[in-house]
């Protein structure tokens, strides 16, 4: 009887040990620490106008771009920033000068919207070479260059010269000169009705000068080149 009881006790202890072992599970390893429940709401970083503002590099270009952002200036289409617009203007004006074309006349035909504000702020530091010309154009004090064509003589500030010689432009009284290799150049001063007052035809010349009076009505030239104001 004692052996039977001892055997029963052993079975009971063995069963209890098995129950304890089964509760541990997964080879007796502890369960991982409980995780915090995931939030169903999306996590977004706080934003504001300052954080959303574009970042600009230090220097005069960045200074201009920051100023343009702060002022809300819109640059001409095709440019990503105010400094890029000013850099392009500077490049084109230099190229036009090399090709005996009027940088100021080109700029006067181009500016619109917020361009004047951008140029006034950016040209002195980013394009000092053309800063004075740009200022004269924006203030209406620039003396244009005139390619061949027909012009009406006006006593008020003339419009920028037209893009094509087929269009009639406006010119102020004054003295104008063409320099360089001039061949077969013809020019004439005429009344408003078209009656010729004075004219010249030059087969070859290095320097051609004409004075347009305030009593003239028209001025026309062919094959002369670009007339630049004197003085």
Short mmCIF file of C-alpha atoms in Angstrom, two decimals:
data_model
loop_
_atom_site.label_atom_id
_atom_site.label_comp_id
_atom_site.label_asym_id
_atom_site.label_seq_id
_atom_site.Cartn_x
_atom_site.Cartn_y
_atom_site.Cartn_z
CA UNK A 1 0.00 0.00 0.00
CA UNK A 2 2.77 2.48 0.74
CA UNK A 3 4.30 1.86 -2.72
CA UNK A 4 0.97 2.52 -4.39
CA UNK A 5 0.56 5.78 -2.48
CA UNK A 6 4.05 6.77 -3.27
CA UNK A 7 3.40 6.04 -6.94
CA UNK A 8 0.21 8.10 -6.91
CA UNK A 9 2.07 10.99 -5.30
CA UNK A 10 4.71 10.77 -7.94
CA UNK A 11 2.08 10.88 -10.71
CA UNK A 12 0.41 13.88 -9.16
CA UNK A 13 3.71 15.75 -8.92
CA UNK A 14 4.58 14.82 -12.49
CA UNK A 15 1.23 16.09 -13.75
CA UNK A 16 1.63 19.34 -11.88
CA UNK A 17 5.09 19.81 -13.39
CA UNK A 18 3.68 19.21 -16.87
CA UNK A 19 0.99 21.83 -16.33
CA UNK A 20 3.54 24.38 -15.21
CA UNK A 21 5.77 23.56 -18.17
CA UNK A 22 2.84 23.91 -20.62
CA UNK A 23 1.95 27.34 -19.29
CA UNK A 24 5.44 28.64 -20.15
CA UNK A 25 4.90 27.74 -23.86
CA UNK A 26 7.33 28.19 -26.80
CA UNK A 27 10.07 26.14 -25.19
CA UNK A 28 9.77 27.92 -21.85
CA UNK A 29 10.73 31.41 -23.20
CA UNK A 30 9.07 34.49 -21.70
CA UNK A 31 6.44 36.34 -23.76
CA UNK A 32 7.64 39.63 -25.29
CA UNK A 33 6.79 42.83 -23.45
CA UNK A 34 3.37 44.20 -24.41
CA UNK A 35 3.38 46.93 -27.09
CA UNK A 36 1.43 50.13 -26.93
CA UNK A 37 -1.57 50.07 -29.27
CA UNK A 38 -0.89 51.84 -32.59
CA UNK A 39 -2.73 55.08 -33.03
CA UNK A 40 -5.20 55.13 -35.88
CA UNK A 41 -4.67 58.86 -36.48
CA UNK A 42 -1.83 59.69 -38.98
CA UNK A 43 1.14 61.46 -37.50
CA UNK A 44 1.94 64.72 -39.34
CA UNK A 45 4.71 67.20 -38.66
CA UNK A 46 3.47 70.64 -37.76
CA UNK A 47 3.88 73.16 -40.55
CA UNK A 48 3.63 76.91 -40.83
CA UNK A 49 4.36 79.56 -43.43
CA UNK A 50 7.96 80.04 -42.28
CA UNK A 51 8.71 76.33 -42.42
CA UNK A 52 7.08 76.08 -45.81
CA UNK A 53 9.15 78.95 -47.19
CA UNK A 54 11.88 78.10 -49.66
CA UNK A 55 15.40 77.87 -48.41
CA UNK A 56 17.94 80.11 -50.13
CA UNK A 57 21.71 80.04 -50.09
CA UNK A 58 23.60 82.88 -48.43
CA UNK A 59 24.92 85.67 -50.60
CA UNK A 60 23.42 88.38 -52.85
CA UNK A 61 21.42 85.85 -54.90
CA UNK A 62 19.82 84.40 -51.78
CA UNK A 63 19.21 87.87 -50.37
CA UNK A 64 17.29 88.85 -53.49
CA UNK A 65 15.28 85.63 -53.55
CA UNK A 66 14.33 86.01 -49.89
CA UNK A 67 13.28 89.60 -50.51
CA UNK A 68 11.19 88.52 -53.51
CA UNK A 69 9.49 85.84 -51.41
CA UNK A 70 8.80 88.30 -48.63
CA UNK A 71 7.41 90.92 -51.02
CA UNK A 72 5.46 88.37 -53.03
CA UNK A 73 7.08 89.37 -56.33
CA UNK A 74 6.34 87.15 -59.31
CA UNK A 75 9.14 86.84 -61.85
CA UNK A 76 8.66 86.34 -65.57
CA UNK A 77 7.59 82.88 -66.64
CA UNK A 78 10.36 80.40 -67.24
CA UNK A 79 12.44 81.44 -64.23
CA UNK A 80 12.46 79.68 -60.88
CA UNK A 81 13.72 82.65 -58.89
CA UNK A 82 14.29 86.40 -58.96
CA UNK A 83 18.07 85.94 -59.03
CA UNK A 84 17.83 83.62 -62.06
CA UNK A 85 15.76 86.25 -63.88
CA UNK A 86 18.28 89.02 -63.15
CA UNK A 87 21.18 86.77 -64.24
CA UNK A 88 19.44 86.09 -67.56
CA UNK A 89 18.77 89.80 -68.15
CA UNK A 90 22.44 90.55 -67.52
CA UNK A 91 23.57 87.83 -69.91
CA UNK A 92 21.23 88.88 -72.73
CA UNK A 93 22.11 92.59 -72.46
CA UNK A 94 25.82 91.77 -72.75
CA UNK A 95 25.17 89.59 -75.80
CA UNK A 96 23.08 92.29 -77.48
CA UNK A 97 25.79 94.88 -77.00
CA UNK A 98 28.35 92.62 -78.69
CA UNK A 99 26.00 92.29 -81.68
CA UNK A 100 25.40 96.06 -81.98
CA UNK A 101 21.84 95.74 -80.73
CA UNK A 102 20.25 98.00 -78.14
CA UNK A 103 20.27 96.40 -74.65
CA UNK A 104 18.08 99.14 -73.20
CA UNK A 105 15.51 98.93 -75.97
CA UNK A 106 15.27 95.17 -75.51
CA UNK A 107 14.79 95.57 -71.77
CA UNK A 108 12.14 98.28 -72.21
CA UNK A 109 10.08 95.98 -74.42
CA UNK A 110 10.42 93.09 -71.99
CA UNK A 111 9.66 94.38 -68.49
CA UNK A 112 6.19 93.83 -67.07
CA UNK A 113 4.45 93.07 -63.79
CA UNK A 114 6.90 92.85 -60.88
CA UNK A 115 9.98 92.88 -63.15
CA UNK A 116 10.86 96.53 -62.38
CA UNK A 117 10.88 95.88 -58.63
CA UNK A 118 13.06 92.79 -59.07
CA UNK A 119 15.50 94.66 -61.33
CA UNK A 120 15.78 97.67 -59.02
CA UNK A 121 16.61 95.38 -56.11
CA UNK A 122 18.84 92.91 -57.94
CA UNK A 123 20.78 94.70 -60.67
CA UNK A 124 23.12 96.80 -58.44
CA UNK A 125 24.66 93.70 -56.81
CA UNK A 126 24.09 90.94 -59.35
CA UNK A 127 24.69 92.91 -62.55
CA UNK A 128 26.44 96.23 -61.79
CA UNK A 129 27.60 96.57 -65.42
CA UNK A 130 24.02 97.14 -66.60
CA UNK A 131 22.55 98.59 -63.42
CA UNK A 132 22.65 102.20 -64.70
CA UNK A 133 21.07 101.32 -68.04
CA UNK A 134 18.34 99.32 -66.31
CA UNK A 135 17.64 102.22 -63.97
CA UNK A 136 17.42 104.65 -66.92
CA UNK A 137 15.02 102.34 -68.74
CA UNK A 138 12.79 101.93 -65.70
CA UNK A 139 12.76 105.67 -65.02
CA UNK A 140 12.10 106.55 -68.66
CA UNK A 141 15.43 108.37 -69.10
CA UNK A 142 17.15 105.96 -71.48
CA UNK A 143 18.23 107.15 -74.96
CA UNK A 144 17.40 104.32 -77.36
CA UNK A 145 19.45 103.05 -80.27
CA UNK A 146 17.69 103.03 -83.64
CA UNK A 147 18.16 100.40 -86.34
CA UNK A 148 17.25 101.04 -89.98
CA UNK A 149 13.62 101.89 -90.56
CA UNK A 150 11.10 104.72 -90.62
CA UNK A 151 10.50 106.89 -87.57
CA UNK A 152 8.08 109.66 -86.72
CA UNK A 153 9.79 112.57 -84.96
CA UNK A 154 8.15 113.23 -81.57
CA UNK A 155 8.81 115.87 -78.93
CA UNK A 156 7.65 113.61 -76.09
CA UNK A 157 9.46 110.53 -74.79
CA UNK A 158 9.48 108.05 -77.70
CA UNK A 159 8.36 104.46 -77.40
CA UNK A 160 11.01 101.72 -77.59
CA UNK A 161 12.03 101.05 -81.21
CA UNK A 162 9.92 98.36 -82.89
CA UNK A 163 11.24 94.84 -83.35
CA UNK A 164 10.87 94.97 -87.12
CA UNK A 165 11.93 97.62 -89.64
CA UNK A 166 8.55 97.13 -91.31
CA UNK A 167 6.92 98.91 -88.37
CA UNK A 168 7.03 102.69 -87.99
CA UNK A 169 8.69 103.80 -84.76
CA UNK A 170 9.23 107.04 -82.87
CA UNK A 171 12.42 109.08 -82.49
CA UNK A 172 13.31 112.24 -80.59
CA UNK A 173 15.05 115.25 -82.16
CA UNK A 174 18.80 115.16 -81.62
CA UNK A 175 22.11 114.06 -83.10
CA UNK A 176 22.69 110.41 -84.00
CA UNK A 177 25.72 108.55 -85.27
CA UNK A 178 26.59 105.26 -86.95
CA UNK A 179 30.18 103.99 -86.76
CA UNK A 180 31.97 101.05 -88.32
CA UNK A 181 32.04 99.72 -91.87
CA UNK A 182 29.08 101.46 -93.49
CA UNK A 183 28.29 100.71 -97.13
CA UNK A 184 25.44 101.89 -99.39
CA UNK A 185 23.83 103.81 -96.55
CA UNK A 186 20.85 106.02 -97.36
CA UNK A 187 19.12 108.34 -94.90
CA UNK A 188 16.59 111.12 -95.24
CA UNK A 189 14.81 113.69 -93.13
CA UNK A 190 11.32 114.58 -94.23
CA UNK A 191 8.23 116.55 -93.28
CA UNK A 192 5.17 114.94 -91.77
CA UNK A 193 3.72 114.78 -95.28
CA UNK A 194 6.80 112.92 -96.54
CA UNK A 195 8.49 115.73 -98.43
CA UNK A 196 12.28 115.24 -98.28
CA UNK A 197 14.11 117.99 -96.41
CA UNK A 198 17.63 116.51 -96.61
CA UNK A 199 19.12 113.16 -97.64
CA UNK A 200 22.45 111.40 -98.20
CA UNK A 201 23.67 108.25 -99.94
CA UNK A 202 27.09 106.97 -98.90
CA UNK A 203 28.77 104.14 -100.75
CA UNK A 204 31.37 103.68 -98.00
CA UNK A 205 32.06 105.37 -94.70
CA UNK A 206 33.37 104.78 -91.19
CA UNK A 207 31.33 107.45 -89.43
CA UNK A 208 27.91 108.82 -90.36
CA UNK A 209 26.21 111.58 -88.37
CA UNK A 210 22.77 113.13 -88.79
CA UNK A 211 20.97 115.82 -86.82
CA UNK A 212 17.20 115.49 -86.57
CA UNK A 213 15.46 118.83 -85.94
CA UNK A 214 12.36 119.25 -83.83
CA UNK A 215 10.69 120.71 -86.93
CA UNK A 216 11.23 117.44 -88.86
CA UNK A 217 8.32 115.09 -89.31
CA UNK A 218 10.05 111.83 -90.23
CA UNK A 219 13.43 110.12 -90.42
CA UNK A 220 14.23 107.08 -92.52
CA UNK A 221 17.39 105.05 -93.17
CA UNK A 222 18.42 101.97 -95.14
CA UNK A 223 21.62 99.88 -94.86
CA UNK A 224 23.18 102.29 -92.37
CA UNK A 225 23.35 100.21 -89.23
CA UNK A 226 22.37 101.29 -85.73
CA UNK A 227 21.96 104.97 -84.93
CA UNK A 228 23.16 105.86 -81.45
CA UNK A 229 22.46 109.18 -79.72
CA UNK A 230 25.41 111.55 -79.40
CA UNK A 231 25.93 113.27 -76.07
#
